[in-house]
Coordinates of C-alpha atoms in Angstrom, one line a residue:
X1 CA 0.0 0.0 0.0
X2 CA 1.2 4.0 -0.9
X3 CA 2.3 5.6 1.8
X4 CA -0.2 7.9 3.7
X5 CA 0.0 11.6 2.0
X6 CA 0.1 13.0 5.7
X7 CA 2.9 11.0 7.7
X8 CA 3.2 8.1 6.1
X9 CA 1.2 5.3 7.8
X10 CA 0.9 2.3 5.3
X11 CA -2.0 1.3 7.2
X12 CA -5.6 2.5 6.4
X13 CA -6.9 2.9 9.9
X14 CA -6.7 6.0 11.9
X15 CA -6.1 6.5 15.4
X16 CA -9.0 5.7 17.1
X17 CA -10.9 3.9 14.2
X18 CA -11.3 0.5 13.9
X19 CA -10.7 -1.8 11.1
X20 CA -13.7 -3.1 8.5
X21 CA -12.8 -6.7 8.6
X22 CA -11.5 -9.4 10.4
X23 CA -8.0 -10.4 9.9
X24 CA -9.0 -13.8 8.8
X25 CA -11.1 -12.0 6.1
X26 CA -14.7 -12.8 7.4
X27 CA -17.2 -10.2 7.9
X28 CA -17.5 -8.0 11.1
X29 CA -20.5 -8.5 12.9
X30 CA -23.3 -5.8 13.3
X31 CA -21.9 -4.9 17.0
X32 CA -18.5 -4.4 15.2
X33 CA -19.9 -2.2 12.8
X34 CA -21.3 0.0 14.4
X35 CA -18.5 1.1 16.6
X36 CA -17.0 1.5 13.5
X37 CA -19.3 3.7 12.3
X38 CA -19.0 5.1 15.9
X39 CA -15.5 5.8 15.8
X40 CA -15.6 7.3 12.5
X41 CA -18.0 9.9 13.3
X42 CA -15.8 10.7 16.3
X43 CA -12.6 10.9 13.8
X44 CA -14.8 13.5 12.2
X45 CA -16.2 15.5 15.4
X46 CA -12.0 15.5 16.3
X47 CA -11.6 17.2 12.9
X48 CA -14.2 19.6 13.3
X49 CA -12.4 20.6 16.5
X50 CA -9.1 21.6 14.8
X51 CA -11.0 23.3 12.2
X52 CA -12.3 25.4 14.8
X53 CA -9.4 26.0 16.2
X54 CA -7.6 26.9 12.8
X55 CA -10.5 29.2 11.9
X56 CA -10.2 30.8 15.5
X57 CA -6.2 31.3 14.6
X58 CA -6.8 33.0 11.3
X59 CA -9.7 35.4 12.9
X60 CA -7.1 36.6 16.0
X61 CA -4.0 36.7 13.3
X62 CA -6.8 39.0 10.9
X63 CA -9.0 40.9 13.4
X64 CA -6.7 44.0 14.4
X65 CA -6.3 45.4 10.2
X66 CA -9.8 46.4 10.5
X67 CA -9.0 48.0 13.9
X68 CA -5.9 49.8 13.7
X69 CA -7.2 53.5 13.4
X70 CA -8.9 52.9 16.9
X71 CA -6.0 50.7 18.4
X72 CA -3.8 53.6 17.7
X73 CA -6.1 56.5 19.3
X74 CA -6.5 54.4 22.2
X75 CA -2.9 53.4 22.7
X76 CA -1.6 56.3 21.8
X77 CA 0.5 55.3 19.0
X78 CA 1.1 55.4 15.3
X79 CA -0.6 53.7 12.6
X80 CA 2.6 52.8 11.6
X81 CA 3.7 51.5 15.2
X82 CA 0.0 49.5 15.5
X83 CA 0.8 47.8 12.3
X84 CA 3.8 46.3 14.2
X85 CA 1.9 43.8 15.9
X86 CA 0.6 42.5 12.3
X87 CA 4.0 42.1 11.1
X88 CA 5.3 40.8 14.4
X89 CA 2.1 37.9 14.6
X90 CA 3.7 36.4 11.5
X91 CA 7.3 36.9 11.5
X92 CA 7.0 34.9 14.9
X93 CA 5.0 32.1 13.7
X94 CA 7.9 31.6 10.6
X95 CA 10.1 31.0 13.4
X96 CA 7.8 29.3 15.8
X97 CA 6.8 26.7 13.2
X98 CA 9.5 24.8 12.6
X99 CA 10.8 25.4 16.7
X100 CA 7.5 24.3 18.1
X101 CA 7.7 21.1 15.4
X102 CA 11.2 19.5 16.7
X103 CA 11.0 21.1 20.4
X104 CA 7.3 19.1 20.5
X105 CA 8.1 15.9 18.1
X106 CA 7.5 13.2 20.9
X107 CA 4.8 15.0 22.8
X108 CA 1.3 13.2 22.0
X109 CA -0.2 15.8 19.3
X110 CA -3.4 16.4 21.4
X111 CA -1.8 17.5 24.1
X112 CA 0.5 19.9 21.5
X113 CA -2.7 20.4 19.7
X114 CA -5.0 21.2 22.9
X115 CA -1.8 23.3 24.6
X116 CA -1.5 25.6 21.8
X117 CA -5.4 26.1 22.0
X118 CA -4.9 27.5 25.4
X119 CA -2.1 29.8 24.2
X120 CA -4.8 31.3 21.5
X121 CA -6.8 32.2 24.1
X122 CA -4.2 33.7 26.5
X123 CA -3.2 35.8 23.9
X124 CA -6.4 37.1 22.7
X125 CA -7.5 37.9 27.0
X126 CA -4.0 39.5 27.0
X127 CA -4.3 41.6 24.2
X128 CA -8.6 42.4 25.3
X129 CA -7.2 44.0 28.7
X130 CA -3.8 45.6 27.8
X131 CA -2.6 48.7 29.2
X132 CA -0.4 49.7 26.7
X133 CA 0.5 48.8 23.1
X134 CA 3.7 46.9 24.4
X135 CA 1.4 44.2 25.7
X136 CA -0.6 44.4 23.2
X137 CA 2.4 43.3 21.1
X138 CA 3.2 41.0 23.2
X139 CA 0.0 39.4 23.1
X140 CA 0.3 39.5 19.7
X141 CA 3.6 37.6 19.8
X142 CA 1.8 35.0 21.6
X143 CA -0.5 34.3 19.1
X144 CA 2.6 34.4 16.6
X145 CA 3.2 31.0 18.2
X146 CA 0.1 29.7 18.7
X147 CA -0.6 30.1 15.0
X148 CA 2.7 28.6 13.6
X149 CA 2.8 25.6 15.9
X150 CA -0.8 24.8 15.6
X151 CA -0.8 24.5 11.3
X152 CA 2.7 23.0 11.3
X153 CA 0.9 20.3 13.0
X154 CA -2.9 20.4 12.9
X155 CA -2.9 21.0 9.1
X156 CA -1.2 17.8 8.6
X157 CA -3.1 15.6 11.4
X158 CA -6.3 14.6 9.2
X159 CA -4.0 11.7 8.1
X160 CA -4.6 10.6 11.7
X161 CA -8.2 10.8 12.6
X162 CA -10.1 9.6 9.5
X163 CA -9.6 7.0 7.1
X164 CA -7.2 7.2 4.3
X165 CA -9.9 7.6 1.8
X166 CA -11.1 10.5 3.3
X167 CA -8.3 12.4 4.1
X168 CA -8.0 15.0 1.5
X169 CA -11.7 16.2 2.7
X170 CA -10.8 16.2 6.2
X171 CA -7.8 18.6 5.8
X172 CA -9.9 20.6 3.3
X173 CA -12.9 21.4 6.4
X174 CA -9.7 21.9 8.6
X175 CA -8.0 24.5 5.4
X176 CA -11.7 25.8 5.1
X177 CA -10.9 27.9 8.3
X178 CA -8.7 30.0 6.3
X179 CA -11.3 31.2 4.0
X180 CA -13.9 31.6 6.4
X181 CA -12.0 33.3 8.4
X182 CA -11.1 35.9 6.0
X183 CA -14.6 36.4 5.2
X184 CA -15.6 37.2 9.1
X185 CA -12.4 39.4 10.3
X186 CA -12.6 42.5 8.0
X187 CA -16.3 42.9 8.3
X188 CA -16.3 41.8 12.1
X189 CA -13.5 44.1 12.9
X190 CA -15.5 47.2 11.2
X191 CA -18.4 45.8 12.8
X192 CA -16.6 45.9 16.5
X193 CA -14.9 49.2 15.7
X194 CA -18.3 51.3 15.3
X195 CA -20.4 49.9 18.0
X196 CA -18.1 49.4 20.3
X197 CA -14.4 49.4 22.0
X198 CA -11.4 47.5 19.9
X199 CA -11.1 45.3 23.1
X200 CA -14.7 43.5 22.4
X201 CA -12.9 42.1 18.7
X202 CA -10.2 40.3 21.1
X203 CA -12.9 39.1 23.7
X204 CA -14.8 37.1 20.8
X205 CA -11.8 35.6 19.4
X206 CA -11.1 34.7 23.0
X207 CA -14.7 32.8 23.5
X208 CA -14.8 31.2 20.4
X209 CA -11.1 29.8 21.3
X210 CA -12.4 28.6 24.4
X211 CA -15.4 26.5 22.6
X212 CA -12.6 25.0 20.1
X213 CA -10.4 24.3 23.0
X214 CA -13.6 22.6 24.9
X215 CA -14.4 20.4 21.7
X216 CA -10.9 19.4 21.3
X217 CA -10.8 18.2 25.1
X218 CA -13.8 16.3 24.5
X219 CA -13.3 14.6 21.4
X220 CA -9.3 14.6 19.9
X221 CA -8.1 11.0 20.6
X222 CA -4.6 10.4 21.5
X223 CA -2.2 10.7 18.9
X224 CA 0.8 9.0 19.9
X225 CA 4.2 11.5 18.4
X226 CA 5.4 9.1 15.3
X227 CA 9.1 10.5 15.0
X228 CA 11.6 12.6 16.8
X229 CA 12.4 15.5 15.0
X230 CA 15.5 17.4 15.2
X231 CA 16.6 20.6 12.9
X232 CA 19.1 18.8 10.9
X233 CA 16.0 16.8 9.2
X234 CA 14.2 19.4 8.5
X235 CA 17.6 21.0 7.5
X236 CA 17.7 17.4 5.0
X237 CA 14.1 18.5 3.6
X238 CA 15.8 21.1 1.9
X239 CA 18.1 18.4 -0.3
X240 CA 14.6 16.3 -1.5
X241 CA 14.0 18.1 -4.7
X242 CA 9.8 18.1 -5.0
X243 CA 10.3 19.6 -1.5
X244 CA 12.2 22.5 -2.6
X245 CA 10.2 23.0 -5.6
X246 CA 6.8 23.1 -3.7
X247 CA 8.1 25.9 -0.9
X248 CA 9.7 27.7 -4.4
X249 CA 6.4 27.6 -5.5
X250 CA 4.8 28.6 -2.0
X251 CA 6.6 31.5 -1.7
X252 CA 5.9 33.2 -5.2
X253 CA 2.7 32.1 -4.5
X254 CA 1.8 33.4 -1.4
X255 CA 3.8 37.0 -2.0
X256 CA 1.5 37.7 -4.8
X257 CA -1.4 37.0 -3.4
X258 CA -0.6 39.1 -0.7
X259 CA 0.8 42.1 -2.9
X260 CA -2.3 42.1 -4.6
X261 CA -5.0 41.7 -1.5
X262 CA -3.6 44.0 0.7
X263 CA -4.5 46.5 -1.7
X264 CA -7.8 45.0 -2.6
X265 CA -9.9 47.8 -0.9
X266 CA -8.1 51.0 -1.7
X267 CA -8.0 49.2 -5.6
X268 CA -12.2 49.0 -5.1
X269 CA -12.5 52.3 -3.6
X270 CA -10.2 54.6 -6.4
X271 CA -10.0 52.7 -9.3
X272 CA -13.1 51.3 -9.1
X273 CA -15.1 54.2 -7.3
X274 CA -17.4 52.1 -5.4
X275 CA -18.3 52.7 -1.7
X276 CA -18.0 51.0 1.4
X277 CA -20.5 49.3 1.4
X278 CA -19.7 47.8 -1.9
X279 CA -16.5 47.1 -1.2
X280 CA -17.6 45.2 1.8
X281 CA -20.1 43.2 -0.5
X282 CA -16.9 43.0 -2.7
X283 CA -14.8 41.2 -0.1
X284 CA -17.6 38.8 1.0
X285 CA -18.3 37.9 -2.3
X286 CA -14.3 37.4 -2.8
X287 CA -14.2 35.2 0.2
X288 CA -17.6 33.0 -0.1
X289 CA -16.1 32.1 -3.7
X290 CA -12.9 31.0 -1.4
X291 CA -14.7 28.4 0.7
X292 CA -15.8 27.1 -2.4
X293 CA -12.5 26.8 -4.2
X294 CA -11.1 25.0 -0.6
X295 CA -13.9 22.1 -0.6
X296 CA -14.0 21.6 -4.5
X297 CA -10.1 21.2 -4.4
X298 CA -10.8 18.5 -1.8
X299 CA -12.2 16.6 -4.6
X300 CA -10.0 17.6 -7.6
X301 CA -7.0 16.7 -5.8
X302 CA -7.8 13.1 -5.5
X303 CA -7.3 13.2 -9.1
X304 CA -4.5 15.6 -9.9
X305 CA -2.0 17.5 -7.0
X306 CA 0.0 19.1 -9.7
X307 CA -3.5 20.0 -12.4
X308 CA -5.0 21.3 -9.6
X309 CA -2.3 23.6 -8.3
X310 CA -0.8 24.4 -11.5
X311 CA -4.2 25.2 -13.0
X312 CA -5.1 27.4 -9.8
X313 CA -2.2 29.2 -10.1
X314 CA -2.4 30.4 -14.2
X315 CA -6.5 31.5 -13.2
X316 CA -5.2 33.9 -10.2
X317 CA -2.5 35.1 -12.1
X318 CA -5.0 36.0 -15.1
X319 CA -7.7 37.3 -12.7
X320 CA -5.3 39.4 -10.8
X321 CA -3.9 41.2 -14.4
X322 CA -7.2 41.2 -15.5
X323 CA -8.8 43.6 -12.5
X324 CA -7.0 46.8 -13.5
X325 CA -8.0 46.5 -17.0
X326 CA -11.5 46.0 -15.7
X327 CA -12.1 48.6 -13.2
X328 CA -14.8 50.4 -15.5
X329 CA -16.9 47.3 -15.0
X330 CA -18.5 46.8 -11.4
X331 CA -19.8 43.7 -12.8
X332 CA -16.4 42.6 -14.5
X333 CA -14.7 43.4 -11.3
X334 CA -17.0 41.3 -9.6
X335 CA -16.8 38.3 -11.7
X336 CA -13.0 38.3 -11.6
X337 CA -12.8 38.6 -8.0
X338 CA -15.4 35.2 -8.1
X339 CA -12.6 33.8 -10.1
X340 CA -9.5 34.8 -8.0
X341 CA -11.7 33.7 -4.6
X342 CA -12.2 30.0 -6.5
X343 CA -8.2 30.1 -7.6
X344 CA -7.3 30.9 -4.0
X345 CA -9.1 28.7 -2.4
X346 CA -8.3 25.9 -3.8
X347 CA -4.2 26.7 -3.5
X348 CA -3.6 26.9 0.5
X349 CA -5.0 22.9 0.6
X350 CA -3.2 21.8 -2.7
X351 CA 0.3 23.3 -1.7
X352 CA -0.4 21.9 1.8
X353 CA -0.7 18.4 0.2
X354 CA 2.1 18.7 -2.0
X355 CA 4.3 19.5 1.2
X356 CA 2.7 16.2 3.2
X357 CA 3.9 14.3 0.1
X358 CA 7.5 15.9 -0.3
X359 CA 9.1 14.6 3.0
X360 CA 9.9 10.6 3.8
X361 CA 9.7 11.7 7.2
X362 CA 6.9 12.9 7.8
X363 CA 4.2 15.4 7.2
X364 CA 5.0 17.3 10.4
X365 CA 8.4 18.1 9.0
X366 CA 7.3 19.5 5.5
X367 CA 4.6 21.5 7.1
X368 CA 6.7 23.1 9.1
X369 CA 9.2 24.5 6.4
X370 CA 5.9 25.5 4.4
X371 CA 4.2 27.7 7.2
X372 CA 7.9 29.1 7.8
X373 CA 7.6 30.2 4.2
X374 CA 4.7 31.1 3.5
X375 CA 4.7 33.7 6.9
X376 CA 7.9 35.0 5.4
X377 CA 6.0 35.7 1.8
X378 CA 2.7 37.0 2.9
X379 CA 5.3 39.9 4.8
X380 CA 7.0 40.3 1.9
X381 CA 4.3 40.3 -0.4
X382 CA 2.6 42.8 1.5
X383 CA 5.7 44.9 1.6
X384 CA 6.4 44.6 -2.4
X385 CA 2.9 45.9 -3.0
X386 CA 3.5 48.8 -0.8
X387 CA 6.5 49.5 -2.7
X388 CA 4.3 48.8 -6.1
X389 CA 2.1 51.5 -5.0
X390 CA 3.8 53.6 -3.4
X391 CA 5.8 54.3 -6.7
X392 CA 3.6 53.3 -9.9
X393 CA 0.4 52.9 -8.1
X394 CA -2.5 50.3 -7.8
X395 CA -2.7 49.3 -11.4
X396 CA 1.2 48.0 -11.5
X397 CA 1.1 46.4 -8.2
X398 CA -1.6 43.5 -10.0
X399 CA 0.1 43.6 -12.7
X400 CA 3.6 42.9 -10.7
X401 CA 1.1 39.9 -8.7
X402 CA 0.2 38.4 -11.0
X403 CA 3.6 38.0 -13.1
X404 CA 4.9 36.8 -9.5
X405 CA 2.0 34.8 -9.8
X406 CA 2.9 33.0 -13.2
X407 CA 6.6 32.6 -12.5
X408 CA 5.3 30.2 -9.7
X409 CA 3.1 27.8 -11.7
X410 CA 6.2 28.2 -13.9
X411 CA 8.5 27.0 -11.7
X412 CA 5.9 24.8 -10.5
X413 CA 4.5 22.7 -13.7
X414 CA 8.0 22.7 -14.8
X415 CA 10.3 21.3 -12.2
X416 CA 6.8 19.3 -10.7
X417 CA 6.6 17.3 -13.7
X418 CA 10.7 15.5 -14.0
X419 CA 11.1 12.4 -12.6
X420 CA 13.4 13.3 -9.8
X421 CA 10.3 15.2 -8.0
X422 CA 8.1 11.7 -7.6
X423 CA 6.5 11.4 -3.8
X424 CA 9.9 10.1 -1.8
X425 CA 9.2 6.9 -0.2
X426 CA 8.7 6.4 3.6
X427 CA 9.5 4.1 5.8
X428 CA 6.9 1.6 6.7
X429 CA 5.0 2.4 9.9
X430 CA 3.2 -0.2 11.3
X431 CA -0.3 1.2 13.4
X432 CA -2.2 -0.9 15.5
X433 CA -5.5 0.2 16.8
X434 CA -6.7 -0.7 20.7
X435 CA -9.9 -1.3 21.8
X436 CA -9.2 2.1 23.9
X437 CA -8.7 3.9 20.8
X438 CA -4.7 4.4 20.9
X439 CA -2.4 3.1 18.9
X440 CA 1.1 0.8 19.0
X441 CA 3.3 2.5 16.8
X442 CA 6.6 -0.3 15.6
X443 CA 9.1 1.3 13.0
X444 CA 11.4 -1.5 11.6

């Protein structure tokens, strides 16, 4: 049997789901079967908790852009200085990611998983009752970690909860929590902003941290660590070509989508002339379209990694060229941002798969390089497109996106498709399933 795309178990059956059949090949009986069926709604409940969790992340990491003008009169600081703790959120989760991966390798992952749960919402009390913007960054540091520890090892953890068949869909519901959480933090952070005080934006993130920490106590099985790792292997990542090819990829990826979104709003609001309330119609619409790209590439990557990301990638890059030379259209705008929404939804789950697949040990190991770079490109991304405007305006910051854009399905499609990129083989991992729902792990 191939190994598993997220940490290479050769067996089909996930921790804390039983097998379908005897192992003398006769039928289970109807008592069997339905703890099976038990068990695998379970697996799914556990993945409903990390998707939770990851969406509760995404909200904290998002929620201050929309309230910096008010974080700055209250503090008594800068624009500039409140963007700080933007930048400082993800330059710390680059370097948390892969630190929290090899500092945390033979911890059970629930009790990783579930630990940097309670760090989320520590960070988000902190920052709802600080005195000064310090703590607020702080705080904001806080989550920096939270955020790169938990995807470098909850967006690769499917691959232990639910059956292999299914695990593509699983880590698409837990990937959904990047879109949806995109859609809620703008308009929830305007929201917040005019009816009330900044703080109340950090008290909900807080709560609904505290309800994804619950359901993770309640229903996340044990998941027993599979492999020490140390930061020579994931210095060794770097030597496996389709690895280095897919964070390539990642990071022209990500810095392009993140030149051109930054500067989605002031692009609807001057070259477009629409309003605010448009524009907020704008992003919604931009960010629905999103959560549809991430559950239909849960399907289309079953068939095609490479298709899928490769044709992802050429779609942005066309929509994000296209929206300059469209602005006179509302409706245009609006169809290409449907577009872009679909492209990018769809790419955060395919490069995350690729990644699972590029390391023979592990998933835990790629995943960690990939959040390091991707964390790294969306600050870079957004500081290229400030540069982009800043000195040939809106219109040439898309049009620099999007050739970013192409030059990483390029380098993607191209180096993907030689030989020397296949899926490295892992070693076999032999899982056995109790009847309390752990597992004996035996490496030869």
């Amino acid at each position: 049997m191939p190994p598993n795309p997220n940490g290479g178990i050769t067996g089909p059956t996930p921790v804390g789901t039983a097998g379908a059949s005897h192992g003398n090949g006769t039928t289970p009986s109807g008592l069997e079967q339905r703890l099976t069926s038990s068990a695998e709604r379970r697996g799914w409940l556990s993945v409903t908790s990390v998707a939770l969790g990851s969406f509760v992340l995404v909200l904290s990491e998002f929620l201050p852009i929309g309230l910096l003008p008010a974080i700055a009169s209250d503090l008594d600081v800068g624009i500039g200085t409140a963007g700080l703790m933007v930048v400082a959120t993800g330059l710390v989760g680059a370097v948390a990611a892969p630190v929290v991966t090899v500092f945390t390798s033979r911890i059970d992952r629930r009790v990783v998983l579930v630990s940097l749960t309670v760090l989320l919402v520590v960070a988000d009390g902190l920052a709802a009752i600080a005195p000064s913007f310090w703590v607020l960054l702080l705080a904001r540091m806080l989550l920096g970690v939270g955020i790169g520890g938990f995807w470098a090892i909850g967006a690769g953890i499917a691959g232990r909860l639910v059956r292999s068949d299914a695990v593509i869909r699983a880590t698409s519901l837990i990937t959904a929590g990047v879109s949806v959480a995109t859609v809620v933090s703008l308009p929830l952070g305007a929201l917040v902003s005019s009816l009330a005080s900044w703080r109340l934006a950090f008290v909900i993130g807080g709560v609904l941290g505290l309800v994804a920490l619950g359901l993770q106590l309640a229903m996340l099985p044990k998941i027993p660590a599979l492999q020490q790792v140390r930061f020579s292997t994931l210095g060794s990542l770097l030597r496996v070509p389709r690895a280095r090819v897919g964070l390539i990829a990642a990071a022209f990826l990500f810095a392009a989508q993140f030149a051109a979104y930054t500067y989605i709003a002031p692009y609807l609001q001057d070259l477009v002339g629409v309003g605010p309330d448009t524009i907020t119609i704008a992003l919604l619409v931009f960010g629905v379209a999103g959560i549809v790209g991430n559950f239909a590439a849960g399907f289309t990557l079953g068939r095609s990694v490479l298709g899928t990301i490769g044709s992802a990638k050429f779609v942005l890059a066309g929509a994000v060229v296209l929206l300059p030379l469209l602005a006179h259209s509302v409706v245009g705008v609006f169809v290409l941002l449907v577009v872009w929404g679909l492209a990018w939804g769809a790419l955060p789950l395919g490069m995350q798969t690729w990644m699972s697949t590029a390391s023979p040990s592990g998933s835990e190991t790629g995943l960690a390089l990939f959040v390091t770079t991707i964390q790294l490109a969306i600050a870079a991304g957004s500081v290229l497109g400030g540069v982009a405007v800043s000195s040939f305006g809106l219109a040439a910051d898309f049009w620099l996106a999007g050739g970013v854009a192409v030059i990483g399905a390029v380098v993607l499609v191209s180096l993907g498709l030689r030989r020397s990129n296949a899926v490295p083989t892992a070693e076999p991992v032999a899982v056995e399933t109790t009847t309390t729902g752990s597992v004996a792990v035996a490496c030869p």
